[in-house]
Amino acid sequence: MITGSALLSLFIQIAIVGGVCWLLWWLIGYMGLPQPFDKVLRVIIAIAAVFFLINVLLSFGGHPMVRW
């Protein structure tokens, strides 16, 4: 069973990772990289964010992909 403090720390962790991903996404757009590099970096950020969220969801079942 998940306690209130565990949910709060999970929410804070997701908010921090989401903020970092958003900042990187914005920074890539702000720098104005040429099109192939821009798209590749955005895809890498998206894949990393999805991997993190899948890991969080799998940890609810007790079997995360990666133990930090």
PDB file of N, CA, C and O in Angstrom:
ATOM      1  N   MET A   1       0.836  -1.179   0.000  1.00  0.00           N
ATOM      2  CA  MET A   1       0.000   0.000   0.000  1.00  0.00           C
ATOM      3  C   MET A   1       0.881   1.242   0.000  1.00  0.00           C
ATOM      4  O   MET A   1       1.895   1.297   0.654  1.00  0.00           O
ATOM      5  N   ILE A   2       0.474   2.233  -0.742  1.00  0.00           N
ATOM      6  CA  ILE A   2       1.250   3.454  -0.880  1.00  0.00           C
ATOM      7  C   ILE A   2       0.766   4.471   0.155  1.00  0.00           C
ATOM      8  O   ILE A   2      -0.424   4.752   0.250  1.00  0.00           O
ATOM      9  N   THR A   3       1.694   5.023   0.915  1.00  0.00           N
ATOM     10  CA  THR A   3       1.335   5.997   1.934  1.00  0.00           C
ATOM     11  C   THR A   3       1.300   7.403   1.345  1.00  0.00           C
ATOM     12  O   THR A   3       1.724   7.629   0.209  1.00  0.00           O
ATOM     13  N   GLY A   4       0.810   8.338   2.141  1.00  0.00           N
ATOM     14  CA  GLY A   4       0.716   9.725   1.688  1.00  0.00           C
ATOM     15  C   GLY A   4       2.072  10.343   1.431  1.00  0.00           C
ATOM     16  O   GLY A   4       2.260  11.103   0.484  1.00  0.00           O
ATOM     17  N   SER A   5       3.067  10.009   2.278  1.00  0.00           N
ATOM     18  CA  SER A   5       4.394  10.591   2.079  1.00  0.00           C
ATOM     19  C   SER A   5       5.057  10.019   0.827  1.00  0.00           C
ATOM     20  O   SER A   5       5.810  10.718   0.155  1.00  0.00           O
ATOM     21  N   ALA A   6       4.768   8.756   0.517  1.00  0.00           N
ATOM     22  CA  ALA A   6       5.323   8.163  -0.704  1.00  0.00           C
ATOM     23  C   ALA A   6       4.717   8.812  -1.942  1.00  0.00           C
ATOM     24  O   ALA A   6       5.415   9.064  -2.925  1.00  0.00           O
ATOM     25  N   LEU A   7       3.408   9.089  -1.884  1.00  0.00           N
ATOM     26  CA  LEU A   7       2.767   9.755  -3.018  1.00  0.00           C
ATOM     27  C   LEU A   7       3.278  11.178  -3.190  1.00  0.00           C
ATOM     28  O   LEU A   7       3.457  11.644  -4.313  1.00  0.00           O
ATOM     29  N   LEU A   8       3.528  11.862  -2.081  1.00  0.00           N
ATOM     30  CA  LEU A   8       4.051  13.218  -2.166  1.00  0.00           C
ATOM     31  C   LEU A   8       5.453  13.230  -2.769  1.00  0.00           C
ATOM     32  O   LEU A   8       5.747  14.042  -3.649  1.00  0.00           O
ATOM     33  N   SER A   9       6.303  12.314  -2.331  1.00  0.00           N
ATOM     34  CA  SER A   9       7.655  12.262  -2.896  1.00  0.00           C
ATOM     35  C   SER A   9       7.614  11.841  -4.360  1.00  0.00           C
ATOM     36  O   SER A   9       8.403  12.334  -5.170  1.00  0.00           O
ATOM     37  N   LEU A  10       6.682  10.957  -4.723  1.00  0.00           N
ATOM     38  CA  LEU A  10       6.533  10.565  -6.123  1.00  0.00           C
ATOM     39  C   LEU A  10       6.077  11.742  -6.971  1.00  0.00           C
ATOM     40  O   LEU A  10       6.597  11.969  -8.062  1.00  0.00           O
ATOM     41  N   PHE A  11       5.135  12.526  -6.454  1.00  0.00           N
ATOM     42  CA  PHE A  11       4.657  13.702  -7.179  1.00  0.00           C
ATOM     43  C   PHE A  11       5.776  14.727  -7.365  1.00  0.00           C
ATOM     44  O   PHE A  11       5.924  15.302  -8.442  1.00  0.00           O
ATOM     45  N   ILE A  12       6.563  14.941  -6.326  1.00  0.00           N
ATOM     46  CA  ILE A  12       7.680  15.881  -6.421  1.00  0.00           C
ATOM     47  C   ILE A  12       8.701  15.398  -7.437  1.00  0.00           C
ATOM     48  O   ILE A  12       9.216  16.177  -8.248  1.00  0.00           O
ATOM     49  N   GLN A  13       8.987  14.096  -7.429  1.00  0.00           N
ATOM     50  CA  GLN A  13       9.951  13.529  -8.381  1.00  0.00           C
ATOM     51  C   GLN A  13       9.453  13.683  -9.820  1.00  0.00           C
ATOM     52  O   GLN A  13      10.211  14.089 -10.703  1.00  0.00           O
ATOM     53  N   ILE A  14       8.180  13.407 -10.060  1.00  0.00           N
ATOM     54  CA  ILE A  14       7.619  13.551 -11.409  1.00  0.00           C
ATOM     55  C   ILE A  14       7.616  15.016 -11.827  1.00  0.00           C
ATOM     56  O   ILE A  14       7.901  15.349 -12.986  1.00  0.00           O
ATOM     57  N   ALA A  15       7.315  15.918 -10.901  1.00  0.00           N
ATOM     58  CA  ALA A  15       7.304  17.348 -11.222  1.00  0.00           C
ATOM     59  C   ALA A  15       8.707  17.843 -11.569  1.00  0.00           C
ATOM     60  O   ALA A  15       8.876  18.626 -12.515  1.00  0.00           O
ATOM     61  N   ILE A  16       9.713  17.383 -10.854  1.00  0.00           N
ATOM     62  CA  ILE A  16      11.087  17.803 -11.140  1.00  0.00           C
ATOM     63  C   ILE A  16      11.536  17.279 -12.495  1.00  0.00           C
ATOM     64  O   ILE A  16      12.094  18.024 -13.310  1.00  0.00           O
ATOM     65  N   VAL A  17      11.297  16.009 -12.763  1.00  0.00           N
ATOM     66  CA  VAL A  17      11.700  15.432 -14.053  1.00  0.00           C
ATOM     67  C   VAL A  17      10.920  16.083 -15.195  1.00  0.00           C
ATOM     68  O   VAL A  17      11.487  16.383 -16.252  1.00  0.00           O
ATOM     69  N   GLY A  18       9.634  16.347 -14.985  1.00  0.00           N
ATOM     70  CA  GLY A  18       8.839  17.027 -15.999  1.00  0.00           C
ATOM     71  C   GLY A  18       9.342  18.436 -16.257  1.00  0.00           C
ATOM     72  O   GLY A  18       9.392  18.890 -17.403  1.00  0.00           O
ATOM     73  N   GLY A  19       9.728  19.137 -15.196  1.00  0.00           N
ATOM     74  CA  GLY A  19      10.272  20.481 -15.353  1.00  0.00           C
ATOM     75  C   GLY A  19      11.591  20.485 -16.104  1.00  0.00           C
ATOM     76  O   GLY A  19      11.831  21.347 -16.952  1.00  0.00           O
ATOM     77  N   VAL A  20      12.440  19.510 -15.822  1.00  0.00           N
ATOM     78  CA  VAL A  20      13.723  19.419 -16.531  1.00  0.00           C
ATOM     79  C   VAL A  20      13.487  19.094 -18.009  1.00  0.00           C
ATOM     80  O   VAL A  20      14.119  19.687 -18.888  1.00  0.00           O
ATOM     81  N   CYS A  21      12.572  18.171 -18.289  1.00  0.00           N
ATOM     82  CA  CYS A  21      12.272  17.836 -19.692  1.00  0.00           C
ATOM     83  C   CYS A  21      11.693  19.035 -20.423  1.00  0.00           C
ATOM     84  O   CYS A  21      12.055  19.302 -21.571  1.00  0.00           O
ATOM     85  N   TRP A  22      10.786  19.772 -19.761  1.00  0.00           N
ATOM     86  CA  TRP A  22      10.219  20.963 -20.392  1.00  0.00           C
ATOM     87  C   TRP A  22      11.294  22.006 -20.653  1.00  0.00           C
ATOM     88  O   TRP A  22      11.301  22.645 -21.706  1.00  0.00           O
ATOM     89  N   LEU A  23      12.198  22.195 -19.687  1.00  0.00           N
ATOM     90  CA  LEU A  23      13.270  23.172 -19.866  1.00  0.00           C
ATOM     91  C   LEU A  23      14.182  22.789 -21.024  1.00  0.00           C
ATOM     92  O   LEU A  23      14.570  23.642 -21.833  1.00  0.00           O
ATOM     93  N   LEU A  24      14.523  21.509 -21.142  1.00  0.00           N
ATOM     94  CA  LEU A  24      15.353  21.062 -22.261  1.00  0.00           C
ATOM     95  C   LEU A  24      14.618  21.249 -23.591  1.00  0.00           C
ATOM     96  O   LEU A  24      15.218  21.654 -24.586  1.00  0.00           O
ATOM     97  N   TRP A  25      13.316  20.935 -23.604  1.00  0.00           N
ATOM     98  CA  TRP A  25      12.502  21.099 -24.815  1.00  0.00           C
ATOM     99  C   TRP A  25      12.501  22.564 -25.245  1.00  0.00           C
ATOM    100  O   TRP A  25      12.666  22.885 -26.415  1.00  0.00           O
ATOM    101  N   TRP A  26      12.305  23.476 -24.277  1.00  0.00           N
ATOM    102  CA  TRP A  26      12.297  24.896 -24.572  1.00  0.00           C
ATOM    103  C   TRP A  26      13.672  25.368 -25.038  1.00  0.00           C
ATOM    104  O   TRP A  26      13.780  26.167 -25.974  1.00  0.00           O
ATOM    105  N   LEU A  27      14.724  24.888 -24.396  1.00  0.00           N
ATOM    106  CA  LEU A  27      16.077  25.302 -24.743  1.00  0.00           C
ATOM    107  C   LEU A  27      16.445  24.890 -26.171  1.00  0.00           C
ATOM    108  O   LEU A  27      17.070  25.666 -26.896  1.00  0.00           O
ATOM    109  N   ILE A  28      16.019  23.709 -26.570  1.00  0.00           N
ATOM    110  CA  ILE A  28      16.296  23.260 -27.938  1.00  0.00           C
ATOM    111  C   ILE A  28      15.588  24.175 -28.938  1.00  0.00           C
ATOM    112  O   ILE A  28      16.156  24.559 -29.956  1.00  0.00           O
ATOM    113  N   GLY A  29      14.345  24.545 -28.653  1.00  0.00           N
ATOM    114  CA  GLY A  29      13.628  25.458 -29.536  1.00  0.00           C
ATOM    115  C   GLY A  29      14.221  26.852 -29.535  1.00  0.00           C
ATOM    116  O   GLY A  29      14.239  27.538 -30.554  1.00  0.00           O
ATOM    117  N   TYR A  30      14.726  27.283 -28.391  1.00  0.00           N
ATOM    118  CA  TYR A  30      15.300  28.625 -28.263  1.00  0.00           C
ATOM    119  C   TYR A  30      16.628  28.750 -29.005  1.00  0.00           C
ATOM    120  O   TYR A  30      16.926  29.794 -29.574  1.00  0.00           O
ATOM    121  N   MET A  31      17.417  27.664 -28.994  1.00  0.00           N
ATOM    122  CA  MET A  31      18.727  27.708 -29.656  1.00  0.00           C
ATOM    123  C   MET A  31      18.592  27.762 -31.163  1.00  0.00           C
ATOM    124  O   MET A  31      19.478  28.267 -31.846  1.00  0.00           O
ATOM    125  N   GLY A  32      17.519  27.233 -31.705  1.00  0.00           N
ATOM    126  CA  GLY A  32      17.304  27.280 -33.146  1.00  0.00           C
ATOM    127  C   GLY A  32      18.245  26.366 -33.916  1.00  0.00           C
ATOM    128  O   GLY A  32      18.879  26.795 -34.884  1.00  0.00           O
ATOM    129  N   LEU A  33      18.336  25.134 -33.477  1.00  0.00           N
ATOM    130  CA  LEU A  33      19.183  24.165 -34.175  1.00  0.00           C
ATOM    131  C   LEU A  33      18.619  23.848 -35.556  1.00  0.00           C
ATOM    132  O   LEU A  33      17.411  23.978 -35.784  1.00  0.00           O
ATOM    133  N   PRO A  34      19.470  23.414 -36.477  1.00  0.00           N
ATOM    134  CA  PRO A  34      18.957  22.981 -37.781  1.00  0.00           C
ATOM    135  C   PRO A  34      18.003  21.795 -37.616  1.00  0.00           C
ATOM    136  O   PRO A  34      18.075  21.059 -36.639  1.00  0.00           O
ATOM    137  N   GLN A  35      17.135  21.606 -38.573  1.00  0.00           N
ATOM    138  CA  GLN A  35      16.016  20.679 -38.464  1.00  0.00           C
ATOM    139  C   GLN A  35      16.391  19.240 -38.085  1.00  0.00           C
ATOM    140  O   GLN A  35      15.773  18.703 -37.183  1.00  0.00           O
ATOM    141  N   PRO A  36      17.347  18.568 -38.695  1.00  0.00           N
ATOM    142  CA  PRO A  36      17.526  17.167 -38.279  1.00  0.00           C
ATOM    143  C   PRO A  36      17.994  17.049 -36.832  1.00  0.00           C
ATOM    144  O   PRO A  36      17.548  16.172 -36.109  1.00  0.00           O
ATOM    145  N   PHE A  37      18.864  17.945 -36.372  1.00  0.00           N
ATOM    146  CA  PHE A  37      19.371  17.863 -35.004  1.00  0.00           C
ATOM    147  C   PHE A  37      18.278  18.226 -33.999  1.00  0.00           C
ATOM    148  O   PHE A  37      18.195  17.628 -32.928  1.00  0.00           O
ATOM    149  N   ASP A  38      17.460  19.200 -34.357  1.00  0.00           N
ATOM    150  CA  ASP A  38      16.347  19.607 -33.508  1.00  0.00           C
ATOM    151  C   ASP A  38      15.397  18.435 -33.269  1.00  0.00           C
ATOM    152  O   ASP A  38      15.021  18.139 -32.133  1.00  0.00           O
ATOM    153  N   LYS A  39      15.028  17.762 -34.334  1.00  0.00           N
ATOM    154  CA  LYS A  39      14.082  16.647 -34.229  1.00  0.00           C
ATOM    155  C   LYS A  39      14.681  15.481 -33.455  1.00  0.00           C
ATOM    156  O   LYS A  39      14.002  14.869 -32.628  1.00  0.00           O
ATOM    157  N   VAL A  40      15.951  15.179 -33.687  1.00  0.00           N
ATOM    158  CA  VAL A  40      16.598  14.063 -32.999  1.00  0.00           C
ATOM    159  C   VAL A  40      16.661  14.328 -31.499  1.00  0.00           C
ATOM    160  O   VAL A  40      16.349  13.445 -30.689  1.00  0.00           O
ATOM    161  N   LEU A  41      17.031  15.540 -31.099  1.00  0.00           N
ATOM    162  CA  LEU A  41      17.116  15.853 -29.681  1.00  0.00           C
ATOM    163  C   LEU A  41      15.745  15.833 -29.013  1.00  0.00           C
ATOM    164  O   LEU A  41      15.596  15.365 -27.884  1.00  0.00           O
ATOM    165  N   ARG A  42      14.730  16.321 -29.703  1.00  0.00           N
ATOM    166  CA  ARG A  42      13.378  16.290 -29.137  1.00  0.00           C
ATOM    167  C   ARG A  42      12.867  14.863 -28.980  1.00  0.00           C
ATOM    168  O   ARG A  42      12.200  14.538 -27.995  1.00  0.00           O
ATOM    169  N   VAL A  43      13.185  13.994 -29.927  1.00  0.00           N
ATOM    170  CA  VAL A  43      12.782  12.591 -29.825  1.00  0.00           C
ATOM    171  C   VAL A  43      13.507  11.917 -28.662  1.00  0.00           C
ATOM    172  O   VAL A  43      12.908  11.140 -27.915  1.00  0.00           O
ATOM    173  N   ILE A  44      14.783  12.233 -28.466  1.00  0.00           N
ATOM    174  CA  ILE A  44      15.534  11.651 -27.351  1.00  0.00           C
ATOM    175  C   ILE A  44      14.932  12.093 -26.019  1.00  0.00           C
ATOM    176  O   ILE A  44      14.770  11.270 -25.099  1.00  0.00           O
ATOM    177  N   ILE A  45      14.561  13.354 -25.891  1.00  0.00           N
ATOM    178  CA  ILE A  45      13.941  13.843 -24.658  1.00  0.00           C
ATOM    179  C   ILE A  45      12.594  13.155 -24.435  1.00  0.00           C
ATOM    180  O   ILE A  45      12.272  12.744 -23.318  1.00  0.00           O
ATOM    181  N   ALA A  46      11.809  13.016 -25.486  1.00  0.00           N
ATOM    182  CA  ALA A  46      10.499  12.366 -25.363  1.00  0.00           C
ATOM    183  C   ALA A  46      10.651  10.901 -24.956  1.00  0.00           C
ATOM    184  O   ALA A  46       9.902  10.408 -24.098  1.00  0.00           O
ATOM    185  N   ILE A  47      11.604  10.204 -25.540  1.00  0.00           N
ATOM    186  CA  ILE A  47      11.813   8.799 -25.191  1.00  0.00           C
ATOM    187  C   ILE A  47      12.268   8.673 -23.743  1.00  0.00           C
ATOM    188  O   ILE A  47      11.814   7.773 -23.016  1.00  0.00           O
ATOM    189  N   ALA A  48      13.145   9.559 -23.294  1.00  0.00           N
ATOM    190  CA  ALA A  48      13.603   9.509 -21.902  1.00  0.00           C
ATOM    191  C   ALA A  48      12.444   9.777 -20.938  1.00  0.00           C
ATOM    192  O   ALA A  48      12.325   9.110 -19.903  1.00  0.00           O
ATOM    193  N   ALA A  49      11.571  10.737 -21.269  1.00  0.00           N
ATOM    194  CA  ALA A  49      10.430  11.039 -20.404  1.00  0.00           C
ATOM    195  C   ALA A  49       9.455   9.867 -20.352  1.00  0.00           C
ATOM    196  O   ALA A  49       8.957   9.509 -19.277  1.00  0.00           O
ATOM    197  N   VAL A  50       9.184   9.254 -21.494  1.00  0.00           N
ATOM    198  CA  VAL A  50       8.279   8.099 -21.526  1.00  0.00           C
ATOM    199  C   VAL A  50       8.883   6.922 -20.770  1.00  0.00           C
ATOM    200  O   VAL A  50       8.182   6.226 -20.021  1.00  0.00           O
ATOM    201  N   PHE A  51      10.178   6.691 -20.919  1.00  0.00           N
ATOM    202  CA  PHE A  51      10.855   5.627 -20.187  1.00  0.00           C
ATOM    203  C   PHE A  51      10.733   5.855 -18.681  1.00  0.00           C
ATOM    204  O   PHE A  51      10.461   4.926 -17.920  1.00  0.00           O
ATOM    205  N   PHE A  52      10.909   7.098 -18.239  1.00  0.00           N
ATOM    206  CA  PHE A  52      10.789   7.408 -16.822  1.00  0.00           C
ATOM    207  C   PHE A  52       9.368   7.150 -16.326  1.00  0.00           C
ATOM    208  O   PHE A  52       9.169   6.544 -15.269  1.00  0.00           O
ATOM    209  N   LEU A  53       8.356   7.599 -17.080  1.00  0.00           N
ATOM    210  CA  LEU A  53       6.974   7.401 -16.653  1.00  0.00           C
ATOM    211  C   LEU A  53       6.578   5.923 -16.645  1.00  0.00           C
ATOM    212  O   LEU A  53       5.863   5.471 -15.754  1.00  0.00           O
ATOM    213  N   ILE A  54       7.046   5.161 -17.617  1.00  0.00           N
ATOM    214  CA  ILE A  54       6.772   3.722 -17.623  1.00  0.00           C
ATOM    215  C   ILE A  54       7.415   3.072 -16.415  1.00  0.00           C
ATOM    216  O   ILE A  54       6.818   2.199 -15.771  1.00  0.00           O
ATOM    217  N   ASN A  55       8.622   3.493 -16.073  1.00  0.00           N
ATOM    218  CA  ASN A  55       9.307   2.945 -14.907  1.00  0.00           C
ATOM    219  C   ASN A  55       8.526   3.263 -13.628  1.00  0.00           C
ATOM    220  O   ASN A  55       8.398   2.411 -12.752  1.00  0.00           O
ATOM    221  N   VAL A  56       7.990   4.479 -13.533  1.00  0.00           N
ATOM    222  CA  VAL A  56       7.199   4.854 -12.360  1.00  0.00           C
ATOM    223  C   VAL A  56       5.929   4.008 -12.279  1.00  0.00           C
ATOM    224  O   VAL A  56       5.575   3.499 -11.219  1.00  0.00           O
ATOM    225  N   LEU A  57       5.244   3.834 -13.409  1.00  0.00           N
ATOM    226  CA  LEU A  57       4.015   3.041 -13.400  1.00  0.00           C
ATOM    227  C   LEU A  57       4.287   1.569 -13.093  1.00  0.00           C
ATOM    228  O   LEU A  57       3.509   0.925 -12.376  1.00  0.00           O
ATOM    229  N   LEU A  58       5.378   1.025 -13.603  1.00  0.00           N
ATOM    230  CA  LEU A  58       5.712  -0.366 -13.296  1.00  0.00           C
ATOM    231  C   LEU A  58       6.137  -0.549 -11.847  1.00  0.00           C
ATOM    232  O   LEU A  58       5.973  -1.625 -11.285  1.00  0.00           O
ATOM    233  N   SER A  59       6.657   0.499 -11.237  1.00  0.00           N
ATOM    234  CA  SER A  59       7.054   0.383  -9.835  1.00  0.00           C
ATOM    235  C   SER A  59       5.832   0.247  -8.929  1.00  0.00           C
ATOM    236  O   SER A  59       5.944  -0.285  -7.829  1.00  0.00           O
ATOM    237  N   PHE A  60       4.669   0.713  -9.369  1.00  0.00           N
ATOM    238  CA  PHE A  60       3.454   0.502  -8.582  1.00  0.00           C
ATOM    239  C   PHE A  60       3.122  -0.986  -8.488  1.00  0.00           C
ATOM    240  O   PHE A  60       2.567  -1.433  -7.498  1.00  0.00           O
ATOM    241  N   GLY A  61       3.454  -1.738  -9.520  1.00  0.00           N
ATOM    242  CA  GLY A  61       3.229  -3.180  -9.505  1.00  0.00           C
ATOM    243  C   GLY A  61       4.336  -3.946  -8.809  1.00  0.00           C
ATOM    244  O   GLY A  61       4.236  -5.154  -8.627  1.00  0.00           O
ATOM    245  N   GLY A  62       5.403  -3.259  -8.436  1.00  0.00           N
ATOM    246  CA  GLY A  62       6.489  -3.913  -7.714  1.00  0.00           C
ATOM    247  C   GLY A  62       7.629  -4.374  -8.586  1.00  0.00           C
ATOM    248  O   GLY A  62       8.582  -4.965  -8.088  1.00  0.00           O
ATOM    249  N   HIS A  63       7.560  -4.133  -9.889  1.00  0.00           N
ATOM    250  CA  HIS A  63       8.607  -4.598 -10.800  1.00  0.00           C
ATOM    251  C   HIS A  63       9.055  -3.476 -11.732  1.00  0.00           C
ATOM    252  O   HIS A  63       8.720  -3.474 -12.921  1.00  0.00           O
ATOM    253  N   PRO A  64       9.812  -2.495 -11.227  1.00  0.00           N
ATOM    254  CA  PRO A  64      10.289  -1.434 -12.122  1.00  0.00           C
ATOM    255  C   PRO A  64      11.355  -1.956 -13.079  1.00  0.00           C
ATOM    256  O   PRO A  64      12.013  -2.962 -12.815  1.00  0.00           O
ATOM    257  N   MET A  65      11.490  -1.288 -14.217  1.00  0.00           N
ATOM    258  CA  MET A  65      12.519  -1.690 -15.189  1.00  0.00           C
ATOM    259  C   MET A  65      13.907  -1.412 -14.641  1.00  0.00           C
ATOM    260  O   MET A  65      14.825  -2.196 -14.814  1.00  0.00           O
ATOM    261  N   VAL A  66      14.057  -0.249 -13.996  1.00  0.00           N
ATOM    262  CA  VAL A  66      15.354   0.174 -13.463  1.00  0.00           C
ATOM    263  C   VAL A  66      15.152   0.592 -12.008  1.00  0.00           C
ATOM    264  O   VAL A  66      14.240   1.349 -11.706  1.00  0.00           O
ATOM    265  N   ARG A  67      15.999   0.098 -11.141  1.00  0.00           N
ATOM    266  CA  ARG A  67      15.949   0.542  -9.746  1.00  0.00           C
ATOM    267  C   ARG A  67      17.006   1.619  -9.571  1.00  0.00           C
ATOM    268  O   ARG A  67      18.181   1.376  -9.762  1.00  0.00           O
ATOM    269  N   TRP A  68      16.579   2.827  -9.214  1.00  0.00           N
ATOM    270  CA  TRP A  68      17.494   3.958  -9.100  1.00  0.00           C
ATOM    271  C   TRP A  68      18.260   3.839  -7.854  1.00  0.00           C
ATOM    272  O   TRP A  68      18.293   3.897  -6.863  1.00  0.00           O
TER     273      TRP A  68
END
